Amino acid sequence: MSLNWQNLDSTRAGIKILKWLKYHGVVSLASTLNERRIREYQVTTAADWTYNYAAKLVDDDVLHVLQELATEQQLVFKYESVLAGEVINTGEKRMVLHHLTRGQLGPDVIHQGKNLRHFYQGQLDAIFEFAEKVHSEKRFDHVVQIGIGGSDLGPRALYLALENYVRAHRGGLKLKAHFISNVDPDDAFAVLTELPLERTLFILVSKSGVTQETLANEKLVASYLEEKGLAPSNHMIAVTSETSPLANNPNYLASFYIDDYIGGRYSSTSAVGTTILSLALGVDVVREFLAGAHEADLRALEKDPLKNASLLDALIGVFERNGLNLPYTAILPYSQALQRFPAHLQQLDMESNGKSVNRFGTPLAYATGPVIFGEPGTNGQHSFYQLLHQGTDIVPLQFLGFLKAQQEKDITIDGSTSQTKLKANLAAQIVAFAMGKNDANPNKNFEGNRPSSLLYAPQLTPRALGALLAHYENKVMFQGFVWNINSFDQEGVQLGKVLTNDLLSGKTQNDALLSYARIMGI
Amino acid sequence: MSLNWQNLDSTRAGIKILKWLKYHGVVSLASTLNERRIREYQVTTAADWTYNYAAKLVDDDVLHVLQELATEQQLVFKYESVLAGEVINTGEKRMVLHHLTRGQLGPDVIHQGKNLRHFYQGQLDAIFEFAEKVHSEKRFDHVVQIGIGGSDLGPRALYLALENYVRAHRGGLKLKAHFISNVDPDDAFAVLTELPLERTLFILVSKSGVTQETLANEKLVASYLEEKGLAPSNHMIAVTSETSPLANNPNYLASFYIDDYIGGRYSSTSAVGTTILSLALGVDVVREFLAGAHEADLRALEKDPLKNASLLDALIGVFERNGLNLPYTAILPYSQALQRFPAHLQQLDMESNGKSVNRFGTPLAYATGPVIFGEPGTNGQHSFYQLLHQGTDIVPLQFLGFLKAQQEKDITIDGSTSQTKLKANLAAQIVAFAMGKNDANPNKNFEGNRPSSLLYAPQLTPRALGALLAHYENKVMFQGFVWNINSFDQEGVQLGKVLTNDLLSGKTQNDALLSYARIMGI
């Protein structure tokens, strides 16, 4: 088999999906959602996760077309080619190797004589060694990540997801973690003024070494440390690439490296994420987290979508986007620990698949990545769920749930624990969205047939979190293959950077830009 | 003039808007966005805010139709009737009086012999007195709000918006604030285990007094306090309605009241928000915040949309939704202090206007409230902006910006401060979205004509924040009037509650609900 890159509307199955509403009805969940469907329309995957799609607007006919699409678009074969080190990021002429940061599933990937699995593993070993040294020396109580985008959203979401798990089950945090990301000076000072600086370690994270916000914040932090009589070089480490201007700088306590084959939004399992997670949560926690991600990568190799959760999740998303014409997806974790996970997925998905040309630069005639948003349940129920239930448009949903609470502390009130109430709300929402309710008062009427899926696991452990992260990374990758786009570049973020620098350097002649600068007092 | 409630598609201007794309072109920003347009297409409003709409897809023809629509739908007259105590929330047969919590612009509103402005003012006076007593007694260092939805999102977003302003300009926080909202027990325990309980005051906030999550969390907190040898009655106050089961309970240190005429998502300026804000930030800060909101309410009375920022913002949003068929709006504050403000607006807007029947219960043939999402810039630039710039769909944007940073601490690097970099990024993004860039490489091509507006102010002060909050409340209200929906009920949240209670009480016979309960281990 050879790689065949083709547009969705060049495939037989894709054409069927794009014309679905013209030739086919939509499944009625009110009449089909029953015990048998709920039992059968699910697939187990890594780290004891299960993906249940019984409340999605699919039936065996739809699933059959999606299976055809997976074959026609060679989805698993293309994933294997990623693992084998093909240059999948064609725009930037780069391999895509984040899977290699957590294990190896393909052949050795050798670049310029270097085995890249060994390189990533070597960095991880060095990070673990450094973290354990920091833990044993007890010089620091706090660690602050200075980074933005992929160097912020993923690591921050993951830290928050495990902070209380580690407190409850691993004898407490090793260090408390904080994050400075925004170039807004109020962000950095809000963090700095609350910390005992002599007990704080900073991690400067920029793959390129030229990220405007991160370099400004580094200098801001360094000058603040100096102002307080502290030497920045005793308080700062760096995560960057070996070719960046930050590399091999003796002014950092330590430096750890990634390379061009790890995209920012896919870098949570590389040094970008594992440095702060190891320092804050401990080395064992990171090992389990990486093992969970690797396990999910392995499961994503299964060719039949009905046995491959990330592949099926991707395909159902394509059906909703291109078959049912729904332009958004809400991510609804029933776990407060996942409070920032939707923000990470927003980046992962929208930055990867928010593209309108294919991987050869040809404009596409079909929709690609949707808008992603979400907040934890049950909070969202008291907020935007009104529109989800009764708005004029349908928003596809994905619920996340856990059988056990993370801290395993609870209280029974009116015959049920809080965790049981949480899960009961989750179950009730799926059914309410799917089946609706007829009411003589139109204001209290629920049309139903609003689709949702459910990803559930026994508990939000480090291993489960790793598997969840990799599930979404692989889902987004598969969708990019379906749409025939390059999910691994981000040219859309460049123009704003260029105009910003033109303005700051006084080079711009753009009348509109100068006018906005004037009203903003620049 | 008498109130005339009619659907958008019953108005002459509304019909023009609904058919806009059929008979009219879309403005080309690349050819029209210049210094003059940027200077002219803006309107100043309360607390020195300016609303600039030069980069929206409107021209004088569109604005003229929007002016007609404002007249035909009696938008300001309907607002005046809200202020006068008309029963605008017809579904629940209630007045809508949140404006009265921050001042009075209409006649006295008397209900059952009670002047309701006096009632709200009396509660505020009592809250201020209590807060000052707490501050002088110095018994507490921390205050925790226990509430969900409107009792959480608004107060939390507002506290975070002013926390560092108060630290920098008012000699520090009076108390540090925390929030427990989710029924997920991990939420409450994450907060509780980090606090010195003997120095912590809790505020139980539930208008109805029967909110499942809030009552569960109250009992959880009370039992935790008892476990630590503390009497809950020495550590807890209540904010509720006088008719709720929580009212007049001597087990609370103090109780403050709202009533049925203050909707949850509109309650930030009532006791629901002012109690925690007064305790944490101080009475003077709350006074200024309320004055800012009142000032914006006053400005919203102006009849000409071109002189009324919240009205014009509302109308342009309607044009984007019903004229240009764009189903979402992103809120992009260039201020880290506003990190949770988009989540509050998500509730305010989507819960108010996510409706598909009009105020008389008739199904609507046009789209109503959009999906709202957003994150602070510059962070979002490194995340989902890729899709905003180059995705297949167009997302209308609203930027928020400030001339000065909140803490007024900064550093100059490469010739500019961080605040200047922040503002330069903002200006550059507006221009990049509007004007795009032609590139021979289609992957680096930006089509442009992606609309945005800019709300900007000198600094994020308490007064500016109050005005911003009221701007959006009034915007959402005006849009509800245009669409002829009831923006003040939320029947769409009821079905999930009923199904949850049926499940927890063992009453349900619903096969699907029982099946989901089973797989979730209930």
mmCIF file with all atom_site columns, N, CA and C in Angstrom, chain A residues 35 181-182 184 186 213 321 336 340 347 356 361 375 377-379 382 386 390 393 406-407 423 425 442-443 489 492 511 520, chain B residues 35 181-182 184 186 213 321 336 340 347 356 361 375 377-379 382 386 390 393 406-407 423 442-443 489 492 511 520:
data_model
loop_
_atom_site.group_PDB
_atom_site.id
_atom_site.type_symbol
_atom_site.label_atom_id
_atom_site.label_alt_id
_atom_site.label_comp_id
_atom_site.label_asym_id
_atom_site.label_entity_id
_atom_site.label_seq_id
_atom_site.pdbx_PDB_ins_code
_atom_site.Cartn_x
_atom_site.Cartn_y
_atom_site.Cartn_z
_atom_site.occupancy
_atom_site.B_iso_or_equiv
_atom_site.pdbx_formal_charge
_atom_site.auth_seq_id
_atom_site.auth_comp_id
_atom_site.auth_asym_id
_atom_site.auth_atom_id
_atom_site.pdbx_PDB_model_num
ATOM 1   N N  . GLU A 1 35  ? -31.701 0.116  26.203 1.00 0.00 ? 35  GLU A N  1
ATOM 2   C CA . GLU A 1 35  ? -30.646 -0.586 26.929 1.00 0.00 ? 35  GLU A CA 1
ATOM 3   C C  . GLU A 1 35  ? -29.697 -1.305 25.974 1.00 0.00 ? 35  GLU A C  1
ATOM 4   N N  . SER A 1 181 ? 1.744   33.230 31.448 1.00 0.00 ? 181 SER A N  1
ATOM 5   C CA . SER A 1 181 ? 1.643   33.011 30.003 1.00 0.00 ? 181 SER A CA 1
ATOM 6   C C  . SER A 1 181 ? 1.469   34.303 29.233 1.00 0.00 ? 181 SER A C  1
ATOM 7   N N  . ASN A 1 182 ? 0.541   35.153 29.676 1.00 0.00 ? 182 ASN A N  1
ATOM 8   C CA . ASN A 1 182 ? 0.131   36.305 28.892 1.00 0.00 ? 182 ASN A CA 1
ATOM 9   C C  . ASN A 1 182 ? 1.209   37.392 28.896 1.00 0.00 ? 182 ASN A C  1
ATOM 10  N N  . ASP A 1 184 ? 0.407   40.370 28.911 1.00 0.00 ? 184 ASP A N  1
ATOM 11  C CA . ASP A 1 184 ? -0.191  41.311 29.868 1.00 0.00 ? 184 ASP A CA 1
ATOM 12  C C  . ASP A 1 184 ? 0.642   41.311 31.160 1.00 0.00 ? 184 ASP A C  1
ATOM 13  N N  . ASP A 1 186 ? 0.054   42.314 33.984 1.00 0.00 ? 186 ASP A N  1
ATOM 14  C CA . ASP A 1 186 ? -0.742  41.969 35.157 1.00 0.00 ? 186 ASP A CA 1
ATOM 15  C C  . ASP A 1 186 ? -0.719  40.471 35.444 1.00 0.00 ? 186 ASP A C  1
ATOM 16  N N  . GLU A 1 213 ? 6.034   36.798 23.930 1.00 0.00 ? 213 GLU A N  1
ATOM 17  C CA . GLU A 1 213 ? 5.451   36.846 25.268 1.00 0.00 ? 213 GLU A CA 1
ATOM 18  C C  . GLU A 1 213 ? 6.371   36.184 26.289 1.00 0.00 ? 213 GLU A C  1
ATOM 19  N N  . ARG A 1 321 ? -20.007 17.111 11.315 1.00 0.00 ? 321 ARG A N  1
ATOM 20  C CA . ARG A 1 321 ? -19.553 18.349 10.679 1.00 0.00 ? 321 ARG A CA 1
ATOM 21  C C  . ARG A 1 321 ? -19.971 18.400 9.212  1.00 0.00 ? 321 ARG A C  1
ATOM 22  N N  . GLN A 1 336 ? -14.387 18.449 38.232 1.00 0.00 ? 336 GLN A N  1
ATOM 23  C CA . GLN A 1 336 ? -13.831 19.792 38.377 1.00 0.00 ? 336 GLN A CA 1
ATOM 24  C C  . GLN A 1 336 ? -12.334 19.797 38.094 1.00 0.00 ? 336 GLN A C  1
ATOM 25  N N  . ARG A 1 340 ? -9.688  22.965 33.096 1.00 0.00 ? 340 ARG A N  1
ATOM 26  C CA . ARG A 1 340 ? -9.019  23.636 31.969 1.00 0.00 ? 340 ARG A CA 1
ATOM 27  C C  . ARG A 1 340 ? -8.749  22.687 30.800 1.00 0.00 ? 340 ARG A C  1
ATOM 28  N N  . GLN A 1 347 ? -7.382  24.456 21.836 1.00 0.00 ? 347 GLN A N  1
ATOM 29  C CA . GLN A 1 347 ? -6.171  24.693 21.066 1.00 0.00 ? 347 GLN A CA 1
ATOM 30  C C  . GLN A 1 347 ? -5.845  23.506 20.169 1.00 0.00 ? 347 GLN A C  1
ATOM 31  N N  . SER A 1 356 ? -8.455  25.902 5.735  1.00 0.00 ? 356 SER A N  1
ATOM 32  C CA . SER A 1 356 ? -9.366  25.861 4.592  1.00 0.00 ? 356 SER A CA 1
ATOM 33  C C  . SER A 1 356 ? -8.687  25.516 3.272  1.00 0.00 ? 356 SER A C  1
ATOM 34  N N  . GLY A 1 361 ? -2.314  22.777 -0.537 1.00 0.00 ? 361 GLY A N  1
ATOM 35  C CA . GLY A 1 361 ? -2.588  24.199 -0.725 1.00 0.00 ? 361 GLY A CA 1
ATOM 36  C C  . GLY A 1 361 ? -3.835  24.503 -1.545 1.00 0.00 ? 361 GLY A C  1
ATOM 37  N N  . GLU A 1 375 ? -17.129 23.658 29.505 1.00 0.00 ? 375 GLU A N  1
ATOM 38  C CA . GLU A 1 375 ? -16.894 23.921 30.922 1.00 0.00 ? 375 GLU A CA 1
ATOM 39  C C  . GLU A 1 375 ? -17.318 22.656 31.678 1.00 0.00 ? 375 GLU A C  1
ATOM 40  N N  . GLY A 1 377 ? -19.304 20.077 33.963 1.00 0.00 ? 377 GLY A N  1
ATOM 41  C CA . GLY A 1 377 ? -20.609 19.851 34.571 1.00 0.00 ? 377 GLY A CA 1
ATOM 42  C C  . GLY A 1 377 ? -20.381 19.515 36.027 1.00 0.00 ? 377 GLY A C  1
ATOM 43  N N  . THR A 1 378 ? -21.289 19.798 36.950 1.00 0.00 ? 378 THR A N  1
ATOM 44  C CA . THR A 1 378 ? -22.611 20.274 36.664 1.00 0.00 ? 378 THR A CA 1
ATOM 45  C C  . THR A 1 378 ? -22.671 21.784 36.455 1.00 0.00 ? 378 THR A C  1
ATOM 46  N N  . ASN A 1 379 ? -21.551 22.504 36.573 1.00 0.00 ? 379 ASN A N  1
ATOM 47  C CA . ASN A 1 379 ? -21.611 23.970 36.463 1.00 0.00 ? 379 ASN A CA 1
ATOM 48  C C  . ASN A 1 379 ? -22.295 24.441 35.184 1.00 0.00 ? 379 ASN A C  1
ATOM 49  N N  . HIS A 1 382 ? -26.056 24.972 34.863 1.00 0.00 ? 382 HIS A N  1
ATOM 50  C CA . HIS A 1 382 ? -26.645 26.208 35.389 1.00 0.00 ? 382 HIS A CA 1
ATOM 51  C C  . HIS A 1 382 ? -26.208 27.407 34.545 1.00 0.00 ? 382 HIS A C  1
ATOM 52  N N  . GLN A 1 386 ? -28.937 25.837 28.762 1.00 0.00 ? 386 GLN A N  1
ATOM 53  C CA . GLN A 1 386 ? -30.222 26.329 28.251 1.00 0.00 ? 386 GLN A CA 1
ATOM 54  C C  . GLN A 1 386 ? -30.226 26.342 26.725 1.00 0.00 ? 386 GLN A C  1
ATOM 55  N N  . GLN A 1 390 ? -32.535 24.085 24.295 1.00 0.00 ? 390 GLN A N  1
ATOM 56  C CA . GLN A 1 390 ? -33.686 24.728 23.639 1.00 0.00 ? 390 GLN A CA 1
ATOM 57  C C  . GLN A 1 390 ? -33.321 25.808 22.632 1.00 0.00 ? 390 GLN A C  1
ATOM 58  N N  . ASP A 1 393 ? -30.239 26.191 17.339 1.00 0.00 ? 393 ASP A N  1
ATOM 59  C CA . ASP A 1 393 ? -29.250 25.374 16.638 1.00 0.00 ? 393 ASP A CA 1
ATOM 60  C C  . ASP A 1 393 ? -28.833 24.182 17.506 1.00 0.00 ? 393 ASP A C  1
ATOM 61  N N  . GLN A 1 406 ? -12.042 11.687 42.520 1.00 0.00 ? 406 GLN A N  1
ATOM 62  C CA . GLN A 1 406 ? -10.591 11.597 42.515 1.00 0.00 ? 406 GLN A CA 1
ATOM 63  C C  . GLN A 1 406 ? -10.027 11.486 43.926 1.00 0.00 ? 406 GLN A C  1
ATOM 64  N N  . GLN A 1 407 ? -10.594 12.256 44.848 1.00 0.00 ? 407 GLN A N  1
ATOM 65  C CA . GLN A 1 407 ? -10.050 12.270 46.205 1.00 0.00 ? 407 GLN A CA 1
ATOM 66  C C  . GLN A 1 407 ? -10.702 11.226 47.110 1.00 0.00 ? 407 GLN A C  1
ATOM 67  N N  . LYS A 1 423 ? -22.883 11.892 38.927 1.00 0.00 ? 423 LYS A N  1
ATOM 68  C CA . LYS A 1 423 ? -23.076 10.912 37.856 1.00 0.00 ? 423 LYS A CA 1
ATOM 69  C C  . LYS A 1 423 ? -24.537 10.846 37.416 1.00 0.00 ? 423 LYS A C  1
ATOM 70  N N  . ASN A 1 425 ? -26.612 13.340 37.408 1.00 0.00 ? 425 ASN A N  1
ATOM 71  C CA . ASN A 1 425 ? -26.807 14.497 36.538 1.00 0.00 ? 425 ASN A CA 1
ATOM 72  C C  . ASN A 1 425 ? -26.302 14.208 35.131 1.00 0.00 ? 425 ASN A C  1
ATOM 73  N N  . PRO A 1 442 ? -45.296 25.160 25.102 1.00 0.00 ? 442 PRO A N  1
ATOM 74  C CA . PRO A 1 442 ? -44.132 25.119 24.191 1.00 0.00 ? 442 PRO A CA 1
ATOM 75  C C  . PRO A 1 442 ? -42.850 25.627 24.846 1.00 0.00 ? 442 PRO A C  1
ATOM 76  N N  . ASN A 1 443 ? -42.990 26.454 25.853 1.00 0.00 ? 443 ASN A N  1
ATOM 77  C CA . ASN A 1 443 ? -41.828 26.971 26.564 1.00 0.00 ? 443 ASN A CA 1
ATOM 78  C C  . ASN A 1 443 ? -41.140 25.881 27.381 1.00 0.00 ? 443 ASN A C  1
ATOM 79  N N  . ASP A 1 489 ? 0.757   22.213 11.122 1.00 0.00 ? 489 ASP A N  1
ATOM 80  C CA . ASP A 1 489 ? 1.318   23.561 11.025 1.00 0.00 ? 489 ASP A CA 1
ATOM 81  C C  . ASP A 1 489 ? 0.271   24.556 11.536 1.00 0.00 ? 489 ASP A C  1
ATOM 82  N N  . GLY A 1 492 ? -1.847  30.295 10.162 1.00 0.00 ? 492 GLY A N  1
ATOM 83  C CA . GLY A 1 492 ? -2.830  31.319 10.482 1.00 0.00 ? 492 GLY A CA 1
ATOM 84  C C  . GLY A 1 492 ? -2.461  32.200 11.658 1.00 0.00 ? 492 GLY A C  1
ATOM 85  N N  . ASP A 1 511 ? -2.424  52.264 7.359  1.00 0.00 ? 511 ASP A N  1
ATOM 86  C CA . ASP A 1 511 ? -3.267  53.330 7.893  1.00 0.00 ? 511 ASP A CA 1
ATOM 87  C C  . ASP A 1 511 ? -4.206  52.803 8.989  1.00 0.00 ? 511 ASP A C  1
ATOM 88  N N  . MET A 1 520 ? -5.663  53.161 20.876 1.00 0.00 ? 520 MET A N  1
ATOM 89  C CA . MET A 1 520 ? -5.249  52.377 22.040 1.00 0.00 ? 520 MET A CA 1
ATOM 90  C C  . MET A 1 520 ? -4.097  53.048 22.793 1.00 0.00 ? 520 MET A C  1
ATOM 91  N N  . GLU B 1 35  ? -8.502  55.275 8.395  1.00 0.00 ? 35  GLU B N  1
ATOM 92  C CA . GLU B 1 35  ? -8.441  56.129 9.582  1.00 0.00 ? 35  GLU B CA 1
ATOM 93  C C  . GLU B 1 35  ? -9.784  56.786 9.866  1.00 0.00 ? 35  GLU B C  1
ATOM 94  N N  . SER B 1 181 ? -18.457 25.374 43.751 1.00 0.00 ? 181 SER B N  1
ATOM 95  C CA . SER B 1 181 ? -19.676 25.396 42.942 1.00 0.00 ? 181 SER B CA 1
ATOM 96  C C  . SER B 1 181 ? -20.166 24.018 42.562 1.00 0.00 ? 181 SER B C  1
ATOM 97  N N  . ASN B 1 182 ? -19.265 23.167 42.072 1.00 0.00 ? 182 ASN B N  1
ATOM 98  C CA . ASN B 1 182 ? -19.652 21.907 41.467 1.00 0.00 ? 182 ASN B CA 1
ATOM 99  C C  . ASN B 1 182 ? -20.117 20.905 42.521 1.00 0.00 ? 182 ASN B C  1
ATOM 100 N N  . ASP B 1 184 ? -19.490 17.907 42.209 1.00 0.00 ? 184 ASP B N  1
ATOM 101 C CA . ASP B 1 184 ? -18.313 17.038 42.271 1.00 0.00 ? 184 ASP B CA 1
ATOM 102 C C  . ASP B 1 184 ? -17.617 17.245 43.623 1.00 0.00 ? 184 ASP B C  1
ATOM 103 N N  . ASP B 1 186 ? -14.814 16.553 44.621 1.00 0.00 ? 186 ASP B N  1
ATOM 104 C CA . ASP B 1 186 ? -13.424 16.972 44.473 1.00 0.00 ? 186 ASP B CA 1
ATOM 105 C C  . ASP B 1 186 ? -13.288 18.489 44.452 1.00 0.00 ? 186 ASP B C  1
ATOM 106 N N  . GLU B 1 213 ? -26.858 21.234 44.185 1.00 0.00 ? 213 GLU B N  1
ATOM 107 C CA . GLU B 1 213 ? -25.405 21.288 44.341 1.00 0.00 ? 213 GLU B CA 1
ATOM 108 C C  . GLU B 1 213 ? -25.020 22.123 45.566 1.00 0.00 ? 213 GLU B C  1
ATOM 109 N N  . ARG B 1 321 ? -26.037 37.483 13.203 1.00 0.00 ? 321 ARG B N  1
ATOM 110 C CA . ARG B 1 321 ? -26.731 36.203 13.414 1.00 0.00 ? 321 ARG B CA 1
ATOM 111 C C  . ARG B 1 321 ? -27.785 35.951 12.344 1.00 0.00 ? 321 ARG B C  1
ATOM 112 N N  . GLN B 1 336 ? -5.542  39.710 31.422 1.00 0.00 ? 336 GLN B N  1
ATOM 113 C CA . GLN B 1 336 ? -5.602  38.437 32.136 1.00 0.00 ? 336 GLN B CA 1
ATOM 114 C C  . GLN B 1 336 ? -6.595  38.508 33.285 1.00 0.00 ? 336 GLN B C  1
ATOM 115 N N  . ARG B 1 340 ? -12.029 34.956 33.490 1.00 0.00 ? 340 ARG B N  1
ATOM 116 C CA . ARG B 1 340 ? -13.288 34.202 33.597 1.00 0.00 ? 340 ARG B CA 1
ATOM 117 C C  . ARG B 1 340 ? -14.494 35.024 33.148 1.00 0.00 ? 340 ARG B C  1
ATOM 118 N N  . GLN B 1 347 ? -22.794 32.294 30.126 1.00 0.00 ? 347 GLN B N  1
ATOM 119 C CA . GLN B 1 347 ? -24.045 32.051 30.821 1.00 0.00 ? 347 GLN B CA 1
ATOM 120 C C  . GLN B 1 347 ? -25.057 33.158 30.520 1.00 0.00 ? 347 GLN B C  1
ATOM 121 N N  . SER B 1 356 ? -36.027 28.898 21.461 1.00 0.00 ? 356 SER B N  1
ATOM 122 C CA . SER B 1 356 ? -36.567 28.731 20.104 1.00 0.00 ? 356 SER B CA 1
ATOM 123 C C  . SER B 1 356 ? -38.072 28.968 20.013 1.00 0.00 ? 356 SER B C  1
ATOM 124 N N  . GLY B 1 361 ? -44.744 31.656 23.296 1.00 0.00 ? 361 GLY B N  1
ATOM 125 C CA . GLY B 1 361 ? -44.676 30.206 23.135 1.00 0.00 ? 361 GLY B CA 1
ATOM 126 C C  . GLY B 1 361 ? -44.746 29.722 21.700 1.00 0.00 ? 361 GLY B C  1
ATOM 127 N N  . GLU B 1 375 ? -11.333 33.316 25.383 1.00 0.00 ? 375 GLU B N  1
ATOM 128 C CA . GLU B 1 375 ? -10.211 33.243 26.322 1.00 0.00 ? 375 GLU B CA 1
ATOM 129 C C  . GLU B 1 375 ? -9.433  34.543 26.184 1.00 0.00 ? 375 GLU B C  1
ATOM 130 N N  . GLY B 1 377 ? -6.638  37.234 25.291 1.00 0.00 ? 377 GLY B N  1
ATOM 131 C CA . GLY B 1 377 ? -5.483  37.420 24.432 1.00 0.00 ? 377 GLY B CA 1
ATOM 132 C C  . GLY B 1 377 ? -4.370  37.999 25.274 1.00 0.00 ? 377 GLY B C  1
ATOM 133 N N  . THR B 1 378 ? -3.104  37.770 24.981 1.00 0.00 ? 378 THR B N  1
ATOM 134 C CA . THR B 1 378 ? -2.633  37.144 23.770 1.00 0.00 ? 378 THR B CA 1
ATOM 135 C C  . THR B 1 378 ? -2.697  35.616 23.802 1.00 0.00 ? 378 THR B C  1
ATOM 136 N N  . ASN B 1 379 ? -3.100  35.003 24.906 1.00 0.00 ? 379 ASN B N  1
ATOM 137 C CA . ASN B 1 379 ? -3.069  33.540 24.977 1.00 0.00 ? 379 ASN B CA 1
ATOM 138 C C  . ASN B 1 379 ? -3.796  32.873 23.820 1.00 0.00 ? 379 ASN B C  1
ATOM 139 N N  . HIS B 1 382 ? -2.165  32.056 20.474 1.00 0.00 ? 382 HIS B N  1
ATOM 140 C CA . HIS B 1 382 ? -1.326  30.855 20.360 1.00 0.00 ? 382 HIS B CA 1
ATOM 141 C C  . HIS B 1 382 ? -2.183  29.600 20.455 1.00 0.00 ? 382 HIS B C  1
ATOM 142 N N  . GLN B 1 386 ? -5.912  30.288 15.096 1.00 0.00 ? 386 GLN B N  1
ATOM 143 C CA . GLN B 1 386 ? -5.674  29.662 13.789 1.00 0.00 ? 386 GLN B CA 1
ATOM 144 C C  . GLN B 1 386 ? -6.991  29.463 13.039 1.00 0.00 ? 386 GLN B C  1
ATOM 145 N N  . GLN B 1 390 ? -8.085  31.233 9.587  1.00 0.00 ? 390 GLN B N  1
ATOM 146 C CA . GLN B 1 390 ? -8.021  30.435 8.347  1.00 0.00 ? 390 GLN B CA 1
ATOM 147 C C  . GLN B 1 390 ? -9.010  29.283 8.299  1.00 0.00 ? 390 GLN B C  1
ATOM 148 N N  . ASP B 1 393 ? -15.085 28.493 8.399  1.00 0.00 ? 393 ASP B N  1
ATOM 149 C CA . ASP B 1 393 ? -16.245 29.289 8.814  1.00 0.00 ? 393 ASP B CA 1
ATOM 150 C C  . ASP B 1 393 ? -15.782 30.597 9.458  1.00 0.00 ? 393 ASP B C  1
ATOM 151 N N  . GLN B 1 406 ? -3.479  47.076 34.768 1.00 0.00 ? 406 GLN B N  1
ATOM 152 C CA . GLN B 1 406 ? -4.211  47.261 36.011 1.00 0.00 ? 406 GLN B CA 1
ATOM 153 C C  . GLN B 1 406 ? -3.283  47.577 37.176 1.00 0.00 ? 406 GLN B C  1
ATOM 154 N N  . GLN B 1 407 ? -2.156  46.890 37.221 1.00 0.00 ? 407 GLN B N  1
ATOM 155 C CA . GLN B 1 407 ? -1.253  47.065 38.360 1.00 0.00 ? 407 GLN B CA 1
ATOM 156 C C  . GLN B 1 407 ? -0.213  48.156 38.117 1.00 0.00 ? 407 GLN B C  1
ATOM 157 N N  . LYS B 1 423 ? -1.135  45.701 23.664 1.00 0.00 ? 423 LYS B N  1
ATOM 158 C CA . LYS B 1 423 ? -2.024  46.527 22.855 1.00 0.00 ? 423 LYS B CA 1
ATOM 159 C C  . LYS B 1 423 ? -1.676  46.442 21.366 1.00 0.00 ? 423 LYS B C  1
ATOM 160 N N  . PRO B 1 442 ? -0.923  29.390 -0.897 1.00 0.00 ? 442 PRO B N  1
ATOM 161 C CA . PRO B 1 442 ? -2.290  29.409 -0.351 1.00 0.00 ? 442 PRO B CA 1
ATOM 162 C C  . PRO B 1 442 ? -2.332  29.072 1.132  1.00 0.00 ? 442 PRO B C  1
ATOM 163 N N  . ASN B 1 443 ? -1.332  28.358 1.604  1.00 0.00 ? 443 ASN B N  1
ATOM 164 C CA . ASN B 1 443 ? -1.269  28.001 3.018  1.00 0.00 ? 443 ASN B CA 1
ATOM 165 C C  . ASN B 1 443 ? -0.981  29.225 3.888  1.00 0.00 ? 443 ASN B C  1
ATOM 166 N N  . ASP B 1 489 ? -36.260 33.795 31.611 1.00 0.00 ? 489 ASP B N  1
ATOM 167 C CA . ASP B 1 489 ? -36.545 32.484 32.212 1.00 0.00 ? 489 ASP B CA 1
ATOM 168 C C  . ASP B 1 489 ? -35.503 31.490 31.682 1.00 0.00 ? 489 ASP B C  1
ATOM 169 N N  . GLY B 1 492 ? -35.222 25.528 29.856 1.00 0.00 ? 492 GLY B N  1
ATOM 170 C CA . GLY B 1 492 ? -34.381 24.485 29.279 1.00 0.00 ? 492 GLY B CA 1
ATOM 171 C C  . GLY B 1 492 ? -33.492 23.774 30.275 1.00 0.00 ? 492 GLY B C  1
ATOM 172 N N  . ASP B 1 511 ? -35.853 3.371  30.564 1.00 0.00 ? 511 ASP B N  1
ATOM 173 C CA . ASP B 1 511 ? -34.897 2.316  30.231 1.00 0.00 ? 511 ASP B CA 1
ATOM 174 C C  . ASP B 1 511 ? -33.514 2.899  29.899 1.00 0.00 ? 511 ASP B C  1
ATOM 175 N N  . MET B 1 520 ? -22.500 3.867  34.527 1.00 0.00 ? 520 MET B N  1
ATOM 176 C CA . MET B 1 520 ? -21.768 4.815  35.368 1.00 0.00 ? 520 MET B CA 1
ATOM 177 C C  . MET B 1 520 ? -21.646 4.324  36.810 1.00 0.00 ? 520 MET B C  1
#
